[in-house]
Coordinates of C-alpha atoms and ligand atoms in Angstrom, one line a residue:
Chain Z
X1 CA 0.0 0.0 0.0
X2 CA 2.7 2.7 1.0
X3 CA 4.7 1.4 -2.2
X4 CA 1.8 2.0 -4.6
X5 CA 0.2 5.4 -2.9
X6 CA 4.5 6.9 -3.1
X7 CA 4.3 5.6 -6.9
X8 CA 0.8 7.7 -7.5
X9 CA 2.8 10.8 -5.6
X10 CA 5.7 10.0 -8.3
X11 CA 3.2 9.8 -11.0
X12 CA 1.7 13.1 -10.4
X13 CA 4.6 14.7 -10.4
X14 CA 4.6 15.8 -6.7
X15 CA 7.8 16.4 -4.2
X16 CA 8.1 12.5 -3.0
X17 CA 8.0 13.1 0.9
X18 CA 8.6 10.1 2.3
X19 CA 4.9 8.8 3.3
X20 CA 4.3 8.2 7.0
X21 CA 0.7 7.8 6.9
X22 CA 0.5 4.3 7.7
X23 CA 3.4 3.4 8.8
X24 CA 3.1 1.5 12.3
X25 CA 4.9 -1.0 14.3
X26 CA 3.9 -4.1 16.7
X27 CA 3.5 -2.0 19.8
X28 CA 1.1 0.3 17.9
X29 CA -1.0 -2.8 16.9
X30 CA -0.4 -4.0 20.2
X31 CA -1.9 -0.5 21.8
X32 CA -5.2 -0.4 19.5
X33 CA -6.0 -4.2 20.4
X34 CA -5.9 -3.1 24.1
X35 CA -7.9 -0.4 23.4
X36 CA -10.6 -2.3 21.7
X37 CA -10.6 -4.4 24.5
X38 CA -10.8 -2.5 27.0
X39 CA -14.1 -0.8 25.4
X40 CA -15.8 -4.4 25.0
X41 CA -14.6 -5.0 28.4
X42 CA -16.5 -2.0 29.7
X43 CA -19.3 -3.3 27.2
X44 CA -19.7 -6.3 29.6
X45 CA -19.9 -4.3 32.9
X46 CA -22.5 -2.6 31.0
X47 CA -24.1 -6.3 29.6
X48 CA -24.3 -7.4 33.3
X49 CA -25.7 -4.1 34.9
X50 CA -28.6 -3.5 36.5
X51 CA -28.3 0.5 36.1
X52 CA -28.0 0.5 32.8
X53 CA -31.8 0.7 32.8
X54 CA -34.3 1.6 35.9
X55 CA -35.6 -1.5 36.2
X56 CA -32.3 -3.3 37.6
X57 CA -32.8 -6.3 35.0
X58 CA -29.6 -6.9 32.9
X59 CA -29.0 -7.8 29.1
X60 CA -27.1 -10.9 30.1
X61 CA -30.3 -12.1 31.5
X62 CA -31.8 -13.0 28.7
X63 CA -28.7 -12.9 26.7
X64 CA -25.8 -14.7 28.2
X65 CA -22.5 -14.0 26.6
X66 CA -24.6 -12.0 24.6
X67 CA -26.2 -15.0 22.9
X68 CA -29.2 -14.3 20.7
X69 CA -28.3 -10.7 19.4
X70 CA -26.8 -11.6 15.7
X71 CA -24.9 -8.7 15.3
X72 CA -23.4 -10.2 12.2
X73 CA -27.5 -10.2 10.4
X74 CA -27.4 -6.3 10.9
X75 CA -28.6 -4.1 8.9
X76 CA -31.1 -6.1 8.8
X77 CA -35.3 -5.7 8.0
X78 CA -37.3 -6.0 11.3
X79 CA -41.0 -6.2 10.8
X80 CA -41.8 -4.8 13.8
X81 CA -40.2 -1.4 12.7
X82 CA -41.6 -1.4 9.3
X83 CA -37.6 -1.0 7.9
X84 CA -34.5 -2.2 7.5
X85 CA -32.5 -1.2 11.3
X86 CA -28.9 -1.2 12.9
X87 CA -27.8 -3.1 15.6
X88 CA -27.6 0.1 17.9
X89 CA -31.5 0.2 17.3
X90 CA -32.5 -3.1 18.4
X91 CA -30.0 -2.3 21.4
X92 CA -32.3 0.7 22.1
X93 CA -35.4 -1.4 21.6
X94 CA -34.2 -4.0 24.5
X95 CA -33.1 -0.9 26.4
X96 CA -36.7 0.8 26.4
X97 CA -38.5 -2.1 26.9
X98 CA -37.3 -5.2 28.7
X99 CA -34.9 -2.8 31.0
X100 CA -37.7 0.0 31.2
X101 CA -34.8 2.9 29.9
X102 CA -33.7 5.7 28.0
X103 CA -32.5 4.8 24.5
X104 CA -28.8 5.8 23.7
X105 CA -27.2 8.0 21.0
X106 CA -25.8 5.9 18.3
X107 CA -22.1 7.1 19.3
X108 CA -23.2 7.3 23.1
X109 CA -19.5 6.1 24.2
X110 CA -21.9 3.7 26.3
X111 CA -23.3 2.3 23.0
X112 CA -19.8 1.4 21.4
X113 CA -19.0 -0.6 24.4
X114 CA -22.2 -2.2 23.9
X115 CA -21.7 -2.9 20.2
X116 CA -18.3 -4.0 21.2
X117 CA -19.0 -6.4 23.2
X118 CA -21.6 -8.4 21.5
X119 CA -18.8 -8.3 18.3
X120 CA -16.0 -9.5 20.6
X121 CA -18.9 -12.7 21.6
X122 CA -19.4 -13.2 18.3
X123 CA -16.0 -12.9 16.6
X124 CA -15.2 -15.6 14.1
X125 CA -18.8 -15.7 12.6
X126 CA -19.1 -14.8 9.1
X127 CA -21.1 -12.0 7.7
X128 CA -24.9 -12.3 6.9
X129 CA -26.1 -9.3 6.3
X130 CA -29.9 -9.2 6.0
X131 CA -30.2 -12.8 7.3
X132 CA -33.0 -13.8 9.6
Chain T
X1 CA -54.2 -17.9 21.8
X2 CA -53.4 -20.6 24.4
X3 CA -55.0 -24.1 24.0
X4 CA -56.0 -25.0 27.5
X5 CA -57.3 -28.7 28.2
X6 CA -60.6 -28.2 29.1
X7 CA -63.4 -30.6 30.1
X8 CA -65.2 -30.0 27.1
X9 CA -62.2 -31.0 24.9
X10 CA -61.2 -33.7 27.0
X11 CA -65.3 -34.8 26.9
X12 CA -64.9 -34.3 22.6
X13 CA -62.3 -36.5 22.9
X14 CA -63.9 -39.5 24.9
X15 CA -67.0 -39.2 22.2
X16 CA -64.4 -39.6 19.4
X17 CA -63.3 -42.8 21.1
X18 CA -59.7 -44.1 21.6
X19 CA -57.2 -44.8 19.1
X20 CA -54.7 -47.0 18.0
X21 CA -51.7 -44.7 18.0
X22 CA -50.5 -41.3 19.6
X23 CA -48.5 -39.6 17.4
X24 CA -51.1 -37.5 15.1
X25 CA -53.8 -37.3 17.6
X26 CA -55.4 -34.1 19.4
X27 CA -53.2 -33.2 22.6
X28 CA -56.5 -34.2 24.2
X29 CA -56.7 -37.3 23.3
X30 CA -53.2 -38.6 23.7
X31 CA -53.9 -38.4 27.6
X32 CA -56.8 -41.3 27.0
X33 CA -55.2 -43.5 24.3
X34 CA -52.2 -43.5 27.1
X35 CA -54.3 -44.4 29.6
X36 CA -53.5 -47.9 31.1
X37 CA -54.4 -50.1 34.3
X38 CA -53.1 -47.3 36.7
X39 CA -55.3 -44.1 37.5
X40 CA -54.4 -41.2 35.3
X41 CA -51.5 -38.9 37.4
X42 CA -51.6 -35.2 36.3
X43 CA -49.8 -32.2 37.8
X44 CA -49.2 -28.8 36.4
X45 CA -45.4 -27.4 36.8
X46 CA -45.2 -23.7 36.7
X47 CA -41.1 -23.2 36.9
X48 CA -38.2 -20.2 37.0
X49 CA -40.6 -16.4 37.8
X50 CA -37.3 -14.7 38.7
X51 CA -39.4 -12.2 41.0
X52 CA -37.6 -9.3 40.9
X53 CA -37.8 -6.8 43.5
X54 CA -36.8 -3.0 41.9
X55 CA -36.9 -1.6 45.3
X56 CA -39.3 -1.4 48.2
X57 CA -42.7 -2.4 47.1
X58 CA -42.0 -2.1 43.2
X59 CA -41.2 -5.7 41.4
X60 CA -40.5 -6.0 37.7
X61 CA -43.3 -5.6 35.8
X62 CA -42.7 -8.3 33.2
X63 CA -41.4 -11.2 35.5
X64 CA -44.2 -10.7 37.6
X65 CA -47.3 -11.1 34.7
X66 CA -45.1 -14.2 33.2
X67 CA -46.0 -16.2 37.4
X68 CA -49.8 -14.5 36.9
X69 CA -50.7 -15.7 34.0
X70 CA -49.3 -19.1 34.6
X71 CA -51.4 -19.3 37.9
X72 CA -54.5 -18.1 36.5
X73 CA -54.4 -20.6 33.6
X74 CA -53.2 -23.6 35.7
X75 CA -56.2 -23.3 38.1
X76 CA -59.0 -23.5 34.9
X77 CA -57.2 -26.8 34.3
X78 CA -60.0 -29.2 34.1
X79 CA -60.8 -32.3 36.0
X80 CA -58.4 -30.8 38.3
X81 CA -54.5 -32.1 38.9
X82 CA -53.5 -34.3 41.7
X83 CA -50.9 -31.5 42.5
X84 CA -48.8 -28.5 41.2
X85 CA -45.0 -28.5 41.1
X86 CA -43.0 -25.2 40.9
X87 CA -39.7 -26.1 39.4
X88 CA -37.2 -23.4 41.2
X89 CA -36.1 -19.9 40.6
X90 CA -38.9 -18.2 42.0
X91 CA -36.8 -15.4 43.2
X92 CA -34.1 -12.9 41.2
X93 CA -31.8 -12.9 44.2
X94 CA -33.1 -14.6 46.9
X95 CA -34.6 -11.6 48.8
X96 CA -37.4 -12.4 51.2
X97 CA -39.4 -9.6 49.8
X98 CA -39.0 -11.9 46.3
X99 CA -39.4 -14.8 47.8
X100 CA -42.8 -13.8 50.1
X101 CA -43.8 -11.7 46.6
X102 CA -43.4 -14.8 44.8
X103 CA -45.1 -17.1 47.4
X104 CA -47.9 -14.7 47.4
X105 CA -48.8 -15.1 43.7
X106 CA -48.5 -18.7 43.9
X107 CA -50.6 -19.3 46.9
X108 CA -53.6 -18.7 44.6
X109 CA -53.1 -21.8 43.3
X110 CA -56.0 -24.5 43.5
X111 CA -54.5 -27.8 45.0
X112 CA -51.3 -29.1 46.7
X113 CA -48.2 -27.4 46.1
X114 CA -44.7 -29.1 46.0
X115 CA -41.5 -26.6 45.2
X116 CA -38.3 -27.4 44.3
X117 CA -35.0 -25.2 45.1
X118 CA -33.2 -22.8 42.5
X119 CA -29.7 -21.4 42.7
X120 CA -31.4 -17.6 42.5
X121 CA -33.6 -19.5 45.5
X122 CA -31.0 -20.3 47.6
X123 CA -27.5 -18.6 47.4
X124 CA -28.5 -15.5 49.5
X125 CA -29.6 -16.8 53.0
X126 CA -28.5 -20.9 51.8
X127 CA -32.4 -22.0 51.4
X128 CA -33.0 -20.5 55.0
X129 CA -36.3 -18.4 54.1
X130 CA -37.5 -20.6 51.1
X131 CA -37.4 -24.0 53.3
X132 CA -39.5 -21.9 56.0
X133 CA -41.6 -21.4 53.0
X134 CA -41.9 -24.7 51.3
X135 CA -40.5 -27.1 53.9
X136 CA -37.8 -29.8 53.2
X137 CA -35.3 -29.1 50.0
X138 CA -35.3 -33.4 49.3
X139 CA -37.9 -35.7 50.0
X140 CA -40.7 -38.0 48.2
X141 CA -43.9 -38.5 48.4
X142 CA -46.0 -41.0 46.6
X143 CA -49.7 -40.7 44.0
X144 CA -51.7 -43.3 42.5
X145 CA -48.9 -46.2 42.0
X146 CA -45.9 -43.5 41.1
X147 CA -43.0 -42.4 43.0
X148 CA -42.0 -38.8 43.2
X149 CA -38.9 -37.7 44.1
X150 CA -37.8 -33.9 44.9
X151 CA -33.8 -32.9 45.1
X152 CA -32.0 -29.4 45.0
X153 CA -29.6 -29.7 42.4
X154 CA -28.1 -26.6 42.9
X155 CA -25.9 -27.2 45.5
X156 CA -21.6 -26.3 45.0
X157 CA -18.3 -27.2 46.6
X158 CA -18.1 -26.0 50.6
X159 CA -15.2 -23.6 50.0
X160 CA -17.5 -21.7 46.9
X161 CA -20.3 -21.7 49.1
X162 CA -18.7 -20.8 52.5
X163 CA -14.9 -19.5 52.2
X164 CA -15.2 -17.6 48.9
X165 CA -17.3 -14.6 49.2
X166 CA -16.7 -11.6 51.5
X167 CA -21.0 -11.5 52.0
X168 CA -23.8 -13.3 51.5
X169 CA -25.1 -10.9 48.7
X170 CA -21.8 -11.1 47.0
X171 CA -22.3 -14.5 46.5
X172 CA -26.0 -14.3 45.9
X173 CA -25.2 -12.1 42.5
X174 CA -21.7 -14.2 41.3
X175 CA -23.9 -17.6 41.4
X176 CA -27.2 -15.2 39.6
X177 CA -25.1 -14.9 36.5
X178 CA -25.8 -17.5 34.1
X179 CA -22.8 -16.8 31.7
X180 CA -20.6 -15.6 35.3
X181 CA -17.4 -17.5 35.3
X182 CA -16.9 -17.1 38.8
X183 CA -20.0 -19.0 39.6
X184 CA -19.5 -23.2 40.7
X185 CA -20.6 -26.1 39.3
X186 CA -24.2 -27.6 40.6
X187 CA -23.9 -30.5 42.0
X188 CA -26.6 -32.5 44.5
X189 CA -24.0 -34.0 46.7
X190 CA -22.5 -37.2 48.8
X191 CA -25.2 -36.4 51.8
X192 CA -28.0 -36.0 49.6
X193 CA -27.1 -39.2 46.9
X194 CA -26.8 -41.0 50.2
X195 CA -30.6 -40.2 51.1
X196 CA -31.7 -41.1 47.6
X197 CA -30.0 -44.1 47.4
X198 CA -31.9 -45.6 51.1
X199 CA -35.5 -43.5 49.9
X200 CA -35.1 -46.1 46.4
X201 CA -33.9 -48.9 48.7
X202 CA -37.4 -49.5 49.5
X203 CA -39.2 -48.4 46.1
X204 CA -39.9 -51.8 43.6
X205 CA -38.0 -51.7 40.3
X206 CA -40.8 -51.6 38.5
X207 CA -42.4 -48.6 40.0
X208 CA -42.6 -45.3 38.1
X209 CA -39.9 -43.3 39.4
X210 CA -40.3 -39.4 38.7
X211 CA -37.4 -37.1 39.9
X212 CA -37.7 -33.4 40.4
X213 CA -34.4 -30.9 39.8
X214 CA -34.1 -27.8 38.8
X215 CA -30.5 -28.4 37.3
X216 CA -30.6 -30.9 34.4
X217 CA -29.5 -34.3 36.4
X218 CA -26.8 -34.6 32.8
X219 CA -24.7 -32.4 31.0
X220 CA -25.3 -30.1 28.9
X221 CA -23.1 -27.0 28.8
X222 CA -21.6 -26.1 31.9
X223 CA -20.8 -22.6 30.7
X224 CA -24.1 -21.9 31.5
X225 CA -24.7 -24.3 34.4
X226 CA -26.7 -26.4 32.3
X227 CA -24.6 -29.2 34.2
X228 CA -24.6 -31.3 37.1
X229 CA -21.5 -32.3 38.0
X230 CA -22.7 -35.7 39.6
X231 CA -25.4 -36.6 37.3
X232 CA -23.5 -39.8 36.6
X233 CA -24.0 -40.7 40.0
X234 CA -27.4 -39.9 40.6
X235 CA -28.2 -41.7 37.0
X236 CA -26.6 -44.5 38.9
X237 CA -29.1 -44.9 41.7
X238 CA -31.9 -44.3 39.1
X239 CA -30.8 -47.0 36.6
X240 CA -31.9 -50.1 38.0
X241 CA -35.5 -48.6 37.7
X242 CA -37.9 -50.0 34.8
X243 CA -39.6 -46.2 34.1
X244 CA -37.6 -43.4 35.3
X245 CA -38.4 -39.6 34.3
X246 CA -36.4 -36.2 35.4
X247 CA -38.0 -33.1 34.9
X248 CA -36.0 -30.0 35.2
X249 CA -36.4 -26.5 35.2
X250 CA -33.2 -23.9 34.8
X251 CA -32.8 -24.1 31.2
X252 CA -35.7 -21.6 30.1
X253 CA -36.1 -23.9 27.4
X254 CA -37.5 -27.1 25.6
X255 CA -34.9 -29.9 26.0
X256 CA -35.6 -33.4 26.3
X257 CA -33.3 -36.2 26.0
X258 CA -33.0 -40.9 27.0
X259 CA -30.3 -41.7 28.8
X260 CA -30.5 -45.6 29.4
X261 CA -34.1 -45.7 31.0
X262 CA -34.0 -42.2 32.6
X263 CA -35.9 -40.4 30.1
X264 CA -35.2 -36.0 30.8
X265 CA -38.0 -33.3 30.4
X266 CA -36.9 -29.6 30.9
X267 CA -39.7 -27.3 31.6
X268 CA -40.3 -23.7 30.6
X269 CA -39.4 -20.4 32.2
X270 CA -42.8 -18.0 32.9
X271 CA -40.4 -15.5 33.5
X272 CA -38.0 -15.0 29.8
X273 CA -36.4 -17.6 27.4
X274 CA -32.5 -18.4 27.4
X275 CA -31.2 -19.2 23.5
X276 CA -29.9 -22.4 23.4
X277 CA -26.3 -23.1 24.3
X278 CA -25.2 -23.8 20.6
X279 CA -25.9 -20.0 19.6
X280 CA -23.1 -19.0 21.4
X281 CA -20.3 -19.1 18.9
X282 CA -17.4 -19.8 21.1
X283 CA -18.4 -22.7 22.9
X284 CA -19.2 -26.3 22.4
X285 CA -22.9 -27.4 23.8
X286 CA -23.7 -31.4 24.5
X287 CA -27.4 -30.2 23.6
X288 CA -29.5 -33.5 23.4
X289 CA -29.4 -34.5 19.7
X290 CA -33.1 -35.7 20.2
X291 CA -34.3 -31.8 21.1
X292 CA -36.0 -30.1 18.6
X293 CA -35.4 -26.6 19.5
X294 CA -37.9 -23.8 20.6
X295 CA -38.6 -21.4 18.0
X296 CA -37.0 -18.4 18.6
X297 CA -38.2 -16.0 20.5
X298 CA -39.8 -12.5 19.3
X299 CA -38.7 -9.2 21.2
X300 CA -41.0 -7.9 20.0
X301 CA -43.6 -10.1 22.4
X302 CA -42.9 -10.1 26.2
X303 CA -44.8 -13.2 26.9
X304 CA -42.9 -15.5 24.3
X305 CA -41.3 -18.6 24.7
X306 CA -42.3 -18.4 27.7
X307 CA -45.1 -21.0 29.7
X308 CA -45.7 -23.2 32.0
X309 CA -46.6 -27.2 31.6
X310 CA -49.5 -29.7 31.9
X311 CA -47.6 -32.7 32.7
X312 CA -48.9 -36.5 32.8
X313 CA -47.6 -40.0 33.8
X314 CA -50.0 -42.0 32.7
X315 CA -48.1 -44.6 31.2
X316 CA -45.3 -44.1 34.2
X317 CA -44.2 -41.7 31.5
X318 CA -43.8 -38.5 31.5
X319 CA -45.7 -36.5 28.8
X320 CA -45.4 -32.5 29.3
X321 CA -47.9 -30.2 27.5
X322 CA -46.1 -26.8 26.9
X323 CA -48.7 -24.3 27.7
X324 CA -46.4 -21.3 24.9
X325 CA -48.5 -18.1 25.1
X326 CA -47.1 -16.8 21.9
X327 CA -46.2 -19.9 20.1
X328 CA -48.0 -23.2 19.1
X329 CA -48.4 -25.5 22.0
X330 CA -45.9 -28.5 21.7
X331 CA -46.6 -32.0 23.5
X332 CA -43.2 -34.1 24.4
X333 CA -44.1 -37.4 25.4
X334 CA -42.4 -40.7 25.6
X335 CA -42.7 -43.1 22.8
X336 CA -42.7 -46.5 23.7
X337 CA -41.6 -48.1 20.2
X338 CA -38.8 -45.6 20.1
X339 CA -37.5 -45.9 23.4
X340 CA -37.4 -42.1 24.0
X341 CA -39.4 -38.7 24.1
X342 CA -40.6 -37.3 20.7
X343 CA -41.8 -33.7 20.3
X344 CA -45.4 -34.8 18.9
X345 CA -45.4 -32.6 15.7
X346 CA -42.1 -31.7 15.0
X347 CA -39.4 -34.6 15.6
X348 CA -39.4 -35.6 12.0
X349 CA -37.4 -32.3 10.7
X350 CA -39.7 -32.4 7.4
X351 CA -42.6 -30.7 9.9
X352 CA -40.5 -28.1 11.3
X353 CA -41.2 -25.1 10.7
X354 CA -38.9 -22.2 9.5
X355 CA -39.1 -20.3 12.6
X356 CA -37.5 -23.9 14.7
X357 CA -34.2 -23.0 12.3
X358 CA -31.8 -20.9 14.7
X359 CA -28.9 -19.3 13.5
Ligands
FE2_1 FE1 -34.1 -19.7 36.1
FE2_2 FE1 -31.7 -21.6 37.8

């Protein structure tokens, strides 16, 4: 990639800087991993938390190591909407209802942690986009 | 809509007359063509309400219309049940103010009520409240030519239960997580397989044996405490037994399976369903090959996959009649040429239907 993106710099005709863009090493990879994991990690406090809504019931109640939730189907039609949703809107839906609560932004930091959690259970599962 | 057995169906039925073979018939007629030299024996089994206490008086909403429902419907069973069995997990976290909200609902209940210990029961106050409640946690007791047997499954190691935990509400919540690694093992114990074995000492082998848990009494996933760790044991003492039958609660979800000539029923939740163990993707399940899974459930309904049970033994089998409120009913029952339980409609997999598939 950084050999074919300097050639298109050549190409042009532009000053060949030396391009840094993507240039990384094994700690970096090593840092955004933890990261990641860290978020899913805080994803499962949120899984197993009774505050997360105000009724003190839990996702992993009904959705142990986040079983049932599919996120690899998503986007995905769901009748009961009328349209095809995201996974943060189902996560809403089980939020309002079974945990009687508000709904989240789609980039609440809470909902990432979410979302990244029920990837992290699921990892390893290929894509079915649609599926039911 | 809910199909209750009523005494005009079961009345429909007798007109019709009996027949030769059980697989195709009305639910309500399996009951007579099963009917042999002993009496019929019928109880209901209402199993894992989870009552949830939010805080002082307030109770979650949902948990406590799944136990409701389940009562009201049991008691317009007609001709009434010899008894009604409540299969464990009554309570979220073992709170007295559950357990007493729980007992409450259930003492509307027409007819004799026998309870069986859950881990969400017990792991609080260690069964302290609930057997001041519901009396002994093992025992047996005895109907119409069949022997019943009732044992909490849901016991752990010593040092889990007494040496692990800085309180008794820590360890109330780390066993109350189904996926929790921290949680232990279930297992019934040296002191209670000792009981068993002398209470079968003086049972004949050829009497219907029926055996109450609320763990499965095999192994299933142990991830989730779908396990108990000596079910070889206790399938020991029940081997030598002609027609022996364990119905369990726990699971929050149709499983049945044969094991020699202990045939296993699991019961429903009234409270929410569990996906079976093979949806999660990083673990291996031992789910019965025989089950033909639930269907899944819909969000979108509070009440699905959820139920309670009509069960019979009127052949010293078990046959259990799942009451689904937003699914078809399905009727497991024991099928003497195969040697095993057969979901009634939908063992062969050219009946299922496309909502059975899971992912
Ligand atoms: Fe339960
Ligand atoms: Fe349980």
């Amino acid at each position: 990639m950084r050999i074919s993106m300097t050639a298109l710099a050549l190409g042009l005709g532009l000053v060949a800087a030396p391009a840094l863009a993507d240039e990384f090493k094994g700690t970096d990879v090593q840092r955004w991993q933890a990261e990641y994991e860290s978020v899913a990690k805080k994803g499962r406090e949120l899984w197993t938390s009774g505050a997360l809504g105000t009724n003190g019931v839990a996702c992993a109640q009904c959705h142990p190591n986040a079983a049932n939730t599919h996120p690899e189907t998503y986007p995905k039609f769901q009748k009961q909407f009328g349209k095809v949703t995201q996974l943060w809107e189902m996560v809403n839906w089980c939020i309002k209802n079974p945990l009687q609560g508000q709904a989240l932004a789609a980039d609440d930091p809470k909902m990432t942690a979410i979302l990244s959690y029920v990837a992290y259970e699921r990892r390893g599962v290929k894509l079915e986009p649609g599926k039911h | 809509m809910t199909k209750l057995i009523t005494r005009r169906s079961v009345m429909a039925a007798g007109a019709a007359g009996l027949a030769g073979t059980v697989s195709t018939l009305p639910i309500s007629m399996v009951q007579l063509a099963f009917a042999g030299t002993r009496e019929d024996v019928r109880f209901t089994y209402i199993s894992d309400s989870h009552i949830q206490q939010i805080k002082g008086a307030s109770f979650v909403r949902n948990w406590d219309m799944g136990l409701k429902r389940a009562v009201a419907e049991a008691n317009l069973i007609q001709p009434e049940v010899d008894f009604v069995m409540f299969g464990g997990d009554l309570a979220q976290l073992g709170k007295r103010e559950e357990l007493d909200h729980g007992a409450e609902m259930l003492s509307a209940l027409k007819g004799k009520l026998h309870a069986v210990m859950g881990e969400h029961d017990y792991y609080l106050d260690l069964g302290e409240y609930w057997s001041k409640l519901y009396g002994p946690q093992w025992y047996s007791f005895d109907v119409k030519g069949v022997h019943f047997v009732v044992l909490n499954s849901i016991l752990t190691t010593d040092e889990w239960t007494f040496h692990r935990w800085p309180s008794a509400e820590q360890r109330m919540q780390e066993m109350a997580g189904l996926d929790n690694p921290n949680g232990s093992p279930f297992m019934v114990g040296e002191k209670q397989r000792k009981w068993l074995a002398d209470d079968l000492e003086k049972v004949s082998k050829d009497t219907p044996v029926v055996v109450f848990s609320h763990s499965p009494l095999q192994k299933i996933y142990k991830g989730w405490n779908f396990w108990t760790d000596d079910a070889e044991q206790v399938q020991a003492l029940l081997a030598p037994f002609k027609s022996v039958n364990v119905i369990y609660g726990h699971v929050h979800q149709i499983q049945y399976n044969q094991i020699g000539n202990i045939a296993f029923n699991s019961v429903m939740a009234t409270a929410w369903p569990w996906p079976y163990p093979s949806t999660y993707a990083q673990a291996e399940s031992h789910l019965p090959v025989l089950t033909v899974p639930m269907n899944r459930a819909d969000p979108f309904f509070e009440r699905d996959a959820t139920g309670w049970q009509l069960v019979d033994v009127n052949s010293g089998r078990v046959t259990a009649r799942y009451q689904l409120w937003d699914n078809d009913q399905r009727v497991v029952g024991f099928d003497p040429a195969a040697g095993h339980p057969v979901d009634k409609s939908y063992q062969d997999p050219m009946r299922r239907k496309a909502t059975q598939a899971h992912y």
